[in-house]
Amino acid sequence: MSAKRLGTTLSYKELAMRVHLVNPSHLSFGMAVITPRWLYVLAGATPRSFGDPWITDETLAPFDFSQIEPGDIVGIGIHTGNALRGYEVGRMARKHGAHVVFGGIHATLFPDEALELGGAHAVVKGDGDLIWAIVLADCVNGAPKRIYEGGKVQGADLLPARWDLLPRESYMWASVQTIRGCPKHCSFCSVWRTDGQQPRPRTSDAVIREIVELRRMGFRFIALADDNFYPVTLEDLATAERRKDRQRLDELHAMRDERFELMAQLAKLPKDMVFYTQITMEAAEDDAFLAAMQKANIKGALVGVESVTAEGLKSIYKNFNVSGAALVSRLQAFRNYGIYVLGSFIFGLPTDKPETFEATSALAQEAGVTFAQFVMLTPFPGTLDFVSWEKSMAQDDTRIDGIPLTRHWLIPQAVRPKVYIAHPEMSADEIRQRTQAVWDTFYSFRLVWARSRCVKSLRARLAFVLISKLYRQMYANTGIATDSARHTRSARRARWLAKAARRLFVATPIPELQMPAGLHEHADPKRLAVRVVT
Ligand code: SF4
C-alpha cells in the first residue's frame, strides 16, 4: 500500500468519514497543564484527505457522542490510569456506529481487553505514527484488522504534532518529545519494556521546528516529554572505555553529541522560553551536560528519586541512584545550574517503615526540591513488579465489583483500592494516610511561599504558588483521597486554580518568529511521503 494510493483511490469515502481522536478521562477540569501530545501527533499522521480530525481531550470536557456519524472512525489512546473510561467511550462510540480503534501503552499490553471490553474493531500495538494511515484506509474499506503492529518507530521517523489544531487557550504548557525509550530497567516502570531500552532520539531540526511553531502561538513553557532526556551517562562511557568496546563507545558518543546539538539549538530560541524535562539523577555528576541544559533554558527536571534509603532503591532495581547525604548533594547540583527539580518519590516499598515518610519529607526540603510528587507503589502492567505481584496473587480470590485485584484498573474509581501490594509492617490505610500527610506538609502554604523565592518577581512568585497548589489538587487529592466529596472539591478547586494560573504562563504570540538560521520551515516533503509506504 502506498501514500499515493491512500491519497487518490480512497479520497471519496474518506471525505464522508470523520476521524475523532479521544483522550479519555473520568475527570474534566476545563483547563489542563500540559497538552496531551499523542492526540496531535496522531492528527499529524491522519492523511489530509480525511480532513482535520475532531479532537477531544476529556481532561478538558467530556466527549460529545452526538457528533459521531455512522461510519466515522474513533481513535482512543489509553494508559492504565484511564483505560476504564476509554472502554466506556469505545463502547458508546461503537453504539453510535463508529469504527473504534484503540492504541496507547495499555492497549499495547492488553489488546484483547480493548477488543472485549472497549468495543474495539482494531487495536494498534506500539507506535501509531506510521501505521495509523493504514488503519484508517482499512476502516474506509470496511476491513480493519483486529491487531496492528505499529512497532518502535525510529526517532527520525517520529511525526511532528499538528499544533495548528490545538485550542491554545485551554493549556498552560505545550509538550514536545525529543527522545523515546530508556536504557534503564526500574522494576516499577513500564517505559523500558514498551518503548524499548534503545533510546530513539528525534532529529534536533524536527524538534526545533515544533517549538518555534508553539512559540509563535504564544507558548513559552514547553515540556520536553521524554522518557529520559539523559540517555548516555558518564558511567556508560567509562564502562565502554574499560571494555575497550570501540563500536559501543562510538554509538554512545554519537548519541551524547546529538543531545548537545539539540541543546545548542534550544539555546538560540527566544530567551523567554522555559523548558522542562525528565532525567535520571546521574546527570547531576555531569557538569558539562548540566551547563548545556542551563544554556538551553531547561529550567526544570523531573528526577525519579523514588526512595531515600539504599535498601529501598535496591528493591526497585534503581541502584544507580544514591541515598542519604549523597542524595541531597546530587539534587542540589541541579540547582547550581538553575535547574529546579520535581522530585518523584514512591511510598509503600517493602523496606519502608513508618519513619520513612517523615524522613522523605525532610530530605525533600533539605535538598531544595522545588516540586515533589509522592506516589504509592502500584503494580502497573508492563512492569516487573506487576509480573511478580500477579504471580503472588494466584491464590487470592478477592473480587471488588466482581473484578480480581490483579485487574485493578477495571475496578470502578469510587471503590478502587489505593494500595495493592501487602506491606510487611503497615496497613494499606496507614500507607495512604501517611502519604497524604507528606503531600499536605510539602504543599502547605508556608513551605510553598518559602520555595517561591526561587523566582524573582511577585508575578512569578504568584505563578509558583498557583501551580504548586494546582499540582497538589490535581494529583494528590484526586488520586489518594478515598471519599468522593474530597474528589469533587478538589476537582472544583483545580478548575479555578487552572484558570487563574494559565494567565501567568501564556506569552504574547510571535507569529513572525523565524526559524534559527539554516533551518527550513518544513521537513523534506519527499521524506514524509516515504513514511506511509509499507
Ligand atoms: S523510571 Fe525512569 S529511569 Fe527507570 S526505566 Fe522508567 S524511564 Fe527509565
XYZ file of C-alpha atoms and ligand atoms in Angstrom:
542
model
C 0.000 0.000 0.000
C 1.383 3.404 -0.790
C 0.844 7.015 0.093
C -0.268 7.633 -3.491
C -2.993 5.031 -3.276
C -4.161 6.357 0.075
C -4.398 9.818 -1.425
C -6.236 9.039 -4.673
C -8.413 5.925 -4.722
C -9.876 6.343 -1.247
C -10.481 10.047 -1.047
C -14.220 9.986 -1.886
C -15.040 7.682 1.017
C -12.514 9.385 3.242
C -14.330 12.663 2.818
C -17.505 11.094 4.175
C -15.765 9.614 7.215
C -14.756 11.830 10.040
C -11.818 10.904 12.264
C -12.258 11.546 16.002
C -9.387 11.286 18.456
C -10.222 10.988 22.139
C -8.037 11.245 25.210
C -10.276 9.673 27.883
C -10.554 10.971 31.442
C -13.129 10.401 34.150
C -12.433 13.920 35.480
C -12.664 17.113 33.431
C -11.040 20.292 34.685
C -11.899 22.677 31.819
C -8.205 23.533 31.595
C -5.108 21.356 31.544
C -1.489 21.954 32.417
C 0.214 20.039 29.587
C -1.019 19.249 26.090
C -1.644 15.513 25.523
C 0.841 15.228 22.714
C -0.308 11.925 21.259
C -3.621 13.472 20.108
C -1.849 16.000 17.920
C 0.778 13.556 16.640
C -1.952 11.191 15.501
C -3.736 14.145 13.941
C -0.474 14.721 12.032
C -0.472 11.065 10.986
C -4.022 11.363 9.603
C -3.877 11.857 5.810
C -5.188 15.315 4.849
C -7.777 13.676 2.583
C -9.778 12.807 5.753
C -9.997 16.453 6.702
C -8.904 17.642 10.128
C -9.583 15.108 12.891
C -12.036 16.123 15.626
C -10.041 16.128 18.809
C -11.413 15.669 22.332
C -9.266 15.836 25.426
C -11.585 14.721 28.211
C -9.366 16.317 30.847
C -10.952 19.498 29.453
C -14.505 18.343 28.712
C -16.273 15.008 28.188
C -16.575 13.593 24.662
C -19.793 14.571 22.904
C -21.070 11.342 21.334
C -23.720 13.170 19.333
C -21.000 14.389 16.973
C -20.389 10.820 15.725
C -21.909 9.895 12.372
C -22.253 6.194 11.460
C -19.071 5.086 9.695
C -16.831 7.623 11.458
C -13.557 6.421 12.954
C -12.881 6.975 16.647
C -9.275 6.586 17.839
C -8.843 6.251 21.611
C -5.423 6.276 23.316
C -5.198 4.679 26.748
C -2.747 4.168 29.553
C -3.632 2.025 32.566
C -4.967 5.006 34.538
C -7.641 5.957 32.006
C -8.345 2.547 30.428
C -11.703 2.094 32.160
C -13.078 5.416 30.912
C -11.538 4.649 27.498
C -13.522 1.406 27.288
C -16.717 3.266 28.169
C -16.016 5.752 25.358
C -15.231 2.902 22.943
C -18.460 1.026 23.642
C -20.566 4.174 23.274
C -18.788 5.172 20.063
C -19.440 1.725 18.606
C -23.113 2.021 19.567
C -23.196 5.240 17.559
C -21.945 3.328 14.521
C -18.256 4.289 14.572
C -15.211 2.178 13.770
C -13.404 2.059 17.088
C -9.604 1.830 17.237
C -7.569 1.676 20.438
C -3.895 2.489 20.904
C -1.507 3.565 23.656
C 0.572 1.730 26.231
C -2.287 -0.116 27.895
C -3.828 -1.276 24.622
C -0.373 -2.472 23.559
C -0.138 -4.589 26.709
C -3.753 -5.818 26.755
C -5.098 -5.730 23.185
C -7.720 -8.402 23.912
C -9.123 -6.364 26.759
C -9.767 -3.405 24.420
C -11.432 -5.765 21.941
C -13.602 -7.432 24.592
C -14.439 -4.536 26.903
C -13.858 -1.400 24.826
C -15.914 -2.227 21.741
C -12.743 -2.049 19.631
C -12.768 -3.102 15.988
C -8.995 -2.775 15.956
C -6.067 -2.270 18.317
C -2.745 -0.701 17.395
C 0.200 -2.038 19.378
C 3.297 0.130 19.667
C 3.806 3.491 17.963
C 0.941 4.782 15.844
C 2.946 7.298 13.793
C 3.362 5.202 10.662
C 0.615 2.602 10.879
C -2.286 4.988 11.526
C -2.793 5.884 7.864
C -3.040 2.171 7.049
C -5.555 1.535 9.839
C -7.703 4.378 8.511
C -7.533 3.020 4.966
C -8.645 -0.420 6.186
C -11.575 1.164 8.056
C -12.561 3.006 4.890
C -12.515 -0.326 3.067
C -14.649 -1.856 5.807
C -11.984 -4.368 6.765
C -9.982 -3.240 9.785
C -7.701 -5.933 11.197
C -8.082 -6.846 14.852
C -4.439 -6.137 15.662
C -1.885 -3.829 14.026
C 1.788 -3.881 14.951
C 2.970 -0.276 14.966
C 6.404 -1.314 16.256
C 9.034 1.048 17.580
C 9.364 3.828 15.055
C 12.885 5.180 14.640
C 13.486 8.648 16.060
C 13.950 10.271 12.652
C 10.503 8.987 11.599
C 8.538 10.065 14.679
C 5.994 12.548 13.398
C 5.591 16.173 14.449
C 2.295 17.209 16.026
C -0.470 19.216 14.278
C -0.316 22.164 16.686
C -2.490 24.190 14.338
C -5.451 22.169 15.713
C -4.724 22.950 19.371
C -7.207 25.085 21.365
C -4.343 27.101 22.748
C -6.426 28.859 25.400
C -7.014 25.511 27.164
C -3.420 24.613 28.044
C -0.621 26.200 30.014
C 2.331 24.204 28.716
C 2.900 22.584 25.359
C 4.751 19.270 25.010
C 7.373 18.153 22.539
C 9.152 14.824 22.554
C 12.873 14.739 21.791
C 13.683 11.077 22.507
C 11.792 7.857 23.170
C 12.936 4.812 25.171
C 15.120 4.420 28.254
C 18.186 2.197 28.797
C 17.408 1.601 32.498
C 15.194 -1.168 33.882
C 13.434 0.083 37.021
C 11.083 -2.582 38.337
C 8.059 -0.290 38.791
C 8.278 1.293 35.327
C 6.953 0.012 32.003
C 8.703 2.530 29.733
C 11.800 0.424 29.086
C 9.636 -2.566 28.208
C 7.097 -0.797 25.985
C 9.234 1.962 24.432
C 12.395 -0.154 24.489
C 15.821 0.219 26.057
C 17.405 1.526 22.889
C 16.894 5.314 23.003
C 15.424 6.749 19.796
C 16.234 10.455 19.509
C 14.352 12.666 17.046
C 16.426 14.977 14.899
C 17.041 18.335 16.549
C 15.674 20.071 13.416
C 12.296 18.350 13.815
C 12.147 19.256 17.500
C 13.112 22.896 16.953
C 10.563 23.338 14.153
C 7.769 22.303 16.513
C 8.999 24.535 19.312
C 9.206 27.567 17.046
C 5.653 26.878 15.890
C 4.496 26.704 19.514
C 6.267 29.929 20.489
C 4.649 31.652 17.529
C 1.281 30.606 19.037
C 2.139 32.076 22.448
C 3.504 29.047 24.336
C 6.708 29.835 26.125
C 6.624 26.948 28.622
C 7.397 23.655 26.906
C 7.610 20.198 28.499
C 10.168 18.013 26.746
C 8.017 14.940 27.295
C 10.789 12.379 27.100
C 11.177 9.060 28.839
C 14.715 10.029 29.792
C 16.410 13.178 28.464
C 19.831 11.850 29.534
C 20.320 8.551 27.674
C 24.117 8.340 27.980
C 25.724 8.674 31.395
C 29.392 9.237 32.213
C 29.335 5.763 33.752
C 28.112 4.269 30.433
C 31.061 5.899 28.667
C 33.538 4.722 31.312
C 32.202 1.158 31.101
C 32.544 1.033 27.314
C 36.021 2.523 27.682
C 37.038 -0.126 30.235
C 35.769 -2.888 27.985
C 37.572 -1.315 25.022
C 34.321 -1.637 23.096
C 35.031 0.832 20.291
C 31.721 0.360 18.485
C 29.669 0.905 21.637
C 31.767 3.899 22.547
C 31.167 5.468 19.124
C 27.410 4.879 19.426
C 27.323 6.423 22.885
C 29.344 9.444 21.818
C 27.116 9.969 18.787
C 24.019 9.959 20.983
C 25.607 12.250 23.536
C 26.713 14.662 20.761
C 23.182 14.674 19.419
C 21.867 15.782 22.877
C 24.411 18.617 22.976
C 23.476 19.625 19.427
C 19.805 19.796 20.420
C 20.596 21.882 23.496
C 22.739 24.242 21.413
C 19.737 24.764 19.115
C 17.399 25.338 22.063
C 19.785 27.997 23.323
C 19.178 30.006 20.117
C 15.422 30.288 20.737
C 13.799 33.362 22.355
C 15.159 33.908 25.829
C 11.724 33.990 27.450
C 11.244 30.279 26.724
C 11.317 27.796 29.586
C 11.810 24.070 29.110
C 11.135 21.245 31.489
C 12.144 17.597 31.141
C 12.574 14.188 32.846
C 16.027 12.984 33.654
C 17.874 10.427 35.773
C 19.763 11.602 38.815
C 23.120 10.559 37.320
C 23.053 13.771 35.266
C 23.942 15.592 38.497
C 27.520 14.317 38.110
C 27.813 15.552 34.542
C 28.733 19.236 34.762
C 29.090 19.680 31.000
C 25.574 18.337 30.486
C 24.056 20.473 33.237
C 25.807 23.574 31.870
C 24.377 22.854 28.408
C 20.916 22.418 29.938
C 21.248 25.764 31.651
C 22.226 27.496 28.402
C 19.299 25.800 26.674
C 16.871 27.311 29.205
C 15.929 23.903 30.600
C 14.847 25.160 33.977
C 13.012 22.194 35.415
C 13.505 18.444 35.574
C 11.501 15.594 36.963
C 14.007 13.380 38.746
C 12.957 9.920 39.897
C 14.355 9.826 43.427
C 11.913 7.056 44.403
C 13.403 6.135 47.772
C 15.657 7.885 50.255
C 17.126 4.616 51.529
C 19.681 2.310 49.905
C 17.533 -0.786 50.652
C 14.523 0.851 49.011
C 16.495 1.645 45.857
C 17.854 -1.885 45.646
C 14.345 -3.319 45.905
C 13.268 -1.497 42.725
C 16.463 -2.091 40.693
C 17.403 1.570 40.952
C 20.860 1.102 42.438
C 22.155 3.829 40.131
C 20.516 6.352 42.473
C 22.173 7.343 45.712
C 20.683 7.835 49.166
C 21.227 9.910 52.293
C 23.654 12.859 52.226
C 24.899 11.972 48.731
C 21.302 12.215 47.522
C 20.906 15.694 48.978
C 24.066 16.914 47.283
C 23.111 15.368 43.938
C 19.733 17.045 43.996
C 21.353 20.327 44.955
C 23.738 20.016 41.984
C 20.809 20.659 39.646
C 20.049 23.884 41.487
C 23.638 25.047 40.990
C 22.843 25.174 37.282
C 19.473 26.872 37.726
C 17.527 23.646 37.155
C 14.607 23.211 39.534
C 13.804 19.647 40.485
C 10.441 17.967 40.652
C 11.363 15.013 42.823
C 9.336 11.848 42.426
C 9.126 9.599 45.486
C 7.452 6.223 45.965
C 5.858 5.078 49.221
C 4.880 1.551 50.179
C 8.120 -0.219 49.247
C 8.583 -3.346 51.395
C 11.607 -1.715 53.019
C 9.648 1.419 54.066
C 8.991 1.984 57.754
C 6.575 4.451 59.406
C 9.507 6.836 59.900
C 10.398 6.715 56.170
C 7.571 9.159 55.383
C 8.872 11.821 57.729
C 12.468 11.229 56.569
C 11.436 11.609 52.918
C 9.561 14.810 53.621
C 12.577 16.224 55.480
C 15.001 15.192 52.741
C 12.873 16.753 50.009
C 13.012 20.043 51.896
C 16.691 19.810 52.761
C 17.649 19.058 49.161
C 15.760 22.122 47.946
C 13.400 20.131 45.734
C 11.077 22.704 44.161
C 8.119 20.444 43.410
C 7.530 16.885 44.533
C 5.162 14.020 43.922
C 4.661 11.224 46.418
C 3.115 8.208 44.767
C 2.083 4.911 46.296
C 3.696 1.794 44.922
C 1.267 0.399 42.388
C 1.904 -2.709 40.297
C 1.314 -1.271 36.834
C 1.023 -3.708 33.965
C 4.099 -3.967 31.806
C 6.406 -3.733 34.829
C 8.495 -6.397 36.541
C 6.680 -5.570 39.783
C 3.393 -6.452 38.145
C 4.664 -9.808 36.920
C 5.814 -10.909 40.371
C 2.771 -9.425 42.119
C 0.395 -11.188 39.713
C 2.176 -14.478 40.446
C 1.954 -13.883 44.187
C -1.786 -13.239 43.843
C -2.517 -16.530 42.061
C -4.309 -17.967 45.121
C -6.040 -14.714 46.097
C -9.656 -14.696 45.017
C -10.560 -11.216 46.333
C -13.010 -9.535 43.974
C -14.285 -5.936 44.011
C -17.404 -5.443 41.923
C -16.597 -8.875 40.508
C -13.128 -7.770 39.323
C -9.987 -9.546 40.598
C -7.407 -7.248 42.200
C -4.887 -8.148 39.505
C -7.084 -6.211 37.054
C -7.336 -3.208 39.371
C -7.718 -0.663 36.540
C -11.111 -2.239 35.709
C -12.484 -1.611 39.205
C -14.730 1.488 39.254
C -12.859 4.566 40.546
C -15.121 5.044 43.563
C -14.291 1.631 45.052
C -10.799 1.105 43.653
C -8.213 0.407 46.385
C -5.229 2.758 46.637
C -2.659 0.217 47.795
C -2.285 -3.287 46.374
C 0.975 -4.800 47.492
C 0.742 -6.101 51.048
C 3.315 -4.433 53.258
C 5.168 -6.395 55.956
C 4.653 -3.690 58.590
C 1.932 -1.188 57.634
C -1.700 -1.498 56.623
C -2.875 -0.091 53.287
C -4.730 2.640 55.106
C -1.711 3.653 57.129
C 0.379 3.987 53.946
C -2.341 6.067 52.312
C -2.779 8.377 55.279
C 0.944 8.878 55.802
C 1.377 9.597 52.084
C -1.430 12.170 52.177
C 0.219 13.793 55.213
C 3.514 14.176 53.335
C 1.687 15.907 50.451
C -0.065 18.172 52.969
C 3.209 19.189 54.600
C 5.165 19.691 51.401
C 2.441 21.826 49.829
C 1.497 23.791 52.972
C 1.229 27.491 52.150
C 4.201 28.347 54.407
C 6.577 25.967 52.611
C 5.285 26.781 49.118
C 5.724 30.507 49.748
C 9.243 29.914 51.074
C 10.111 27.845 47.974
C 8.695 30.513 45.678
C 11.810 32.577 46.460
C 13.437 30.634 43.625
C 11.803 33.129 41.244
C 12.205 36.882 41.433
C 9.159 38.988 40.556
C 5.942 38.988 42.554
C 4.081 37.823 39.441
C 6.443 34.853 39.113
C 6.074 34.021 42.823
C 2.324 34.126 42.433
C 2.554 31.793 39.437
C 4.705 29.478 41.508
C 2.171 29.335 44.351
C -0.714 28.761 41.961
C 0.996 25.995 40.054
C 2.094 24.309 43.307
C -1.465 24.341 44.633
C -2.837 23.230 41.292
C -0.400 20.346 41.092
C -1.388 19.184 44.536
C -5.137 19.454 43.829
C -4.867 17.576 40.569
C -2.551 14.792 41.649
C -2.699 14.360 45.425
C -6.267 14.988 46.437
C -7.903 13.434 43.426
C -5.559 10.448 43.380
C -5.130 9.488 47.018
C -8.309 10.550 48.780
C -10.913 7.871 49.269
C -14.024 9.973 49.836
C -15.838 11.292 46.813
C -16.688 14.652 48.445
C -12.966 15.397 48.657
C -12.563 14.393 44.981
C -15.325 16.747 43.892
C -13.997 19.626 45.989
C -10.504 19.077 44.617
C -11.678 18.994 41.022
C -13.610 22.230 41.578
C -10.602 23.953 43.178
C -8.306 22.649 40.449
C -10.588 24.138 37.791
C -10.489 27.532 39.471
C -6.740 27.445 40.038
C -6.065 26.324 36.479
C -7.928 29.301 35.042
C -6.013 31.716 37.242
C -2.662 30.033 36.634
C -2.938 29.923 32.857
C -2.855 33.694 32.552
C 0.533 33.665 34.214
C 2.027 31.176 31.771
C 0.972 32.394 28.362
C 3.022 34.862 26.363
C 2.246 37.211 23.525
C 2.263 35.201 20.290
C 5.142 35.942 17.905
C 3.723 34.878 14.512
C 6.711 36.434 12.742
C 9.275 34.366 14.708
C 11.872 32.963 12.290
C 13.382 29.504 12.359
C 17.004 29.562 13.589
C 19.494 30.205 10.752
C 19.943 27.213 8.455
C 16.677 25.507 9.423
C 13.957 25.205 6.775
C 10.356 25.928 7.666
C 9.153 22.451 6.629
C 10.682 18.986 6.620
C 11.544 17.495 3.235
C 8.093 16.520 1.796
C 9.611 13.567 -0.098
C 10.622 12.108 3.206
C 7.088 12.459 4.609
C 5.654 10.596 1.616
C 8.022 7.683 2.166
C 6.793 7.343 5.740
C 3.438 5.822 4.868
C 4.740 3.294 2.326
C 4.642 -0.257 3.700
S 11.739 5.022 35.862
Fe 12.816 6.444 34.544
S 14.937 5.674 34.560
Fe 13.638 3.990 35.305
S 13.170 2.790 33.448
Fe 11.481 4.238 33.777
S 12.022 5.993 32.472
Fe 13.883 4.792 32.765
